[in-house]
């Protein structure tokens, strides 16, 4: 496409902005006829029975049952014209793969049921066993324990027979609390993309610069559509799904162009460590690296620097060290998660939901596994961790290529620092996103802590079908919106709304049964109502 809008416009059904887990999750879910990732085994059986029952015709005279041919394909890409745009490549999850390779991450933090496959809740676990790769799973030790009733736990705590923080996940769910290796996870993502034919000219490498919604004369004088401007041209769509991971990464302090040589945000790392530090390491000179941040990424960078030959790594964080299996508490992912979600969804105001999100995530944390790694590096003298500490002053010397750094905290001075890595995450403020400036101007919505107050249907407003997935949908999805579980749940909610808006069903022969099916699967009303309305030929 050229930069000028053409006289004839090709209007897509759906344009997805972002090719990470949220974007892949939405694309896959739109192509799945029988989504099963969010339903129980009982619901799976009933849904498949209904579909099987509706695929037969019974002769009223003889009683013989004739099978109608059923299209068992799981994809419906021919029903929707989908386009995905991503600034980082032409492959799904390409940026994720690049970051995991840069940080040399062997396993994910997320458990086995956190994935983007809409077909089955245990799809990642099944894939591992089907491919004979179950040896690539690592157990989360201490996460699963013996199930005790609430009365038993209180009694034991009162008698002092056990600590208060005991596992609340019982043995029947142990298989869920393993983490997949990085190659296994990305192989499964590739399998999902291949299964739904999402690599067939659907994804393009283009950076989205602006999204606007209005009348385009070349298409219609009345119907509004989206105009998506990229660095390569324009695209038009009835629906747009915003599936990006946050605001562009920024170092939390201003640096000159000269100083940028000696500091890097974790999300901008290209070569680790930088070439001038590698030369010092090769020359066996003393090298020092400072890592700023209190989350898992900071621990991964600190460990990687020590393993790559840096003489001394300094890890500083402004608060205490927090250790958690996941970046949200087990109460949000374990057997009692429905209680937390119910309280979240019953919140009367966006501010209450925002407070619950912040409390549940509670800043950065590292896993027990990486805590042991950090302690090992500290014992070896290659790493020093300073808590409740921040940078006071820093001065860059371009000749020696080192920083003179002073601190606020338990230690005030450091030796000359060769490089500073800021593992401080990304901001969340949708009004600062360059691609949303037109939307914020023409269709302003409420901002709560940087999150957009979108509708329950996951749209910008009821009249503007800009769907929001991932991190920016947290006020609807909860604290897990930032994670893989949020990508999957968000994709399911978005897909239902998109199919309703476009008037297209998940199967060609279900035109009058969509609402009953929706009520059946989500447990709304009586399931017998849905069964009663199934047409049976006489």
Coordinates of C-alpha atoms in Angstrom, one line a residue, residues 286-290 305-306 309-314 378 381-384 411 415 417:
X286 CA 37.4 -5.5 36.3
X287 CA 33.8 -4.9 35.2
X288 CA 30.8 -3.7 37.2
X289 CA 27.1 -3.7 36.1
X290 CA 24.2 -2.1 38.0
X305 CA 25.4 -10.7 33.6
X306 CA 27.2 -12.9 36.2
X309 CA 31.6 -12.9 32.9
X310 CA 30.9 -9.6 34.6
X311 CA 33.1 -9.3 37.7
X312 CA 30.5 -7.8 40.0
X313 CA 26.8 -7.2 39.6
X314 CA 24.9 -4.8 41.8
X378 CA 25.6 -13.8 46.1
X381 CA 30.6 -13.1 45.4
X382 CA 29.5 -12.2 41.9
X383 CA 26.3 -10.4 43.0
X384 CA 25.3 -8.0 45.7
X411 CA 25.0 1.8 51.0
X415 CA 32.8 1.4 42.3
X417 CA 29.9 1.2 36.9

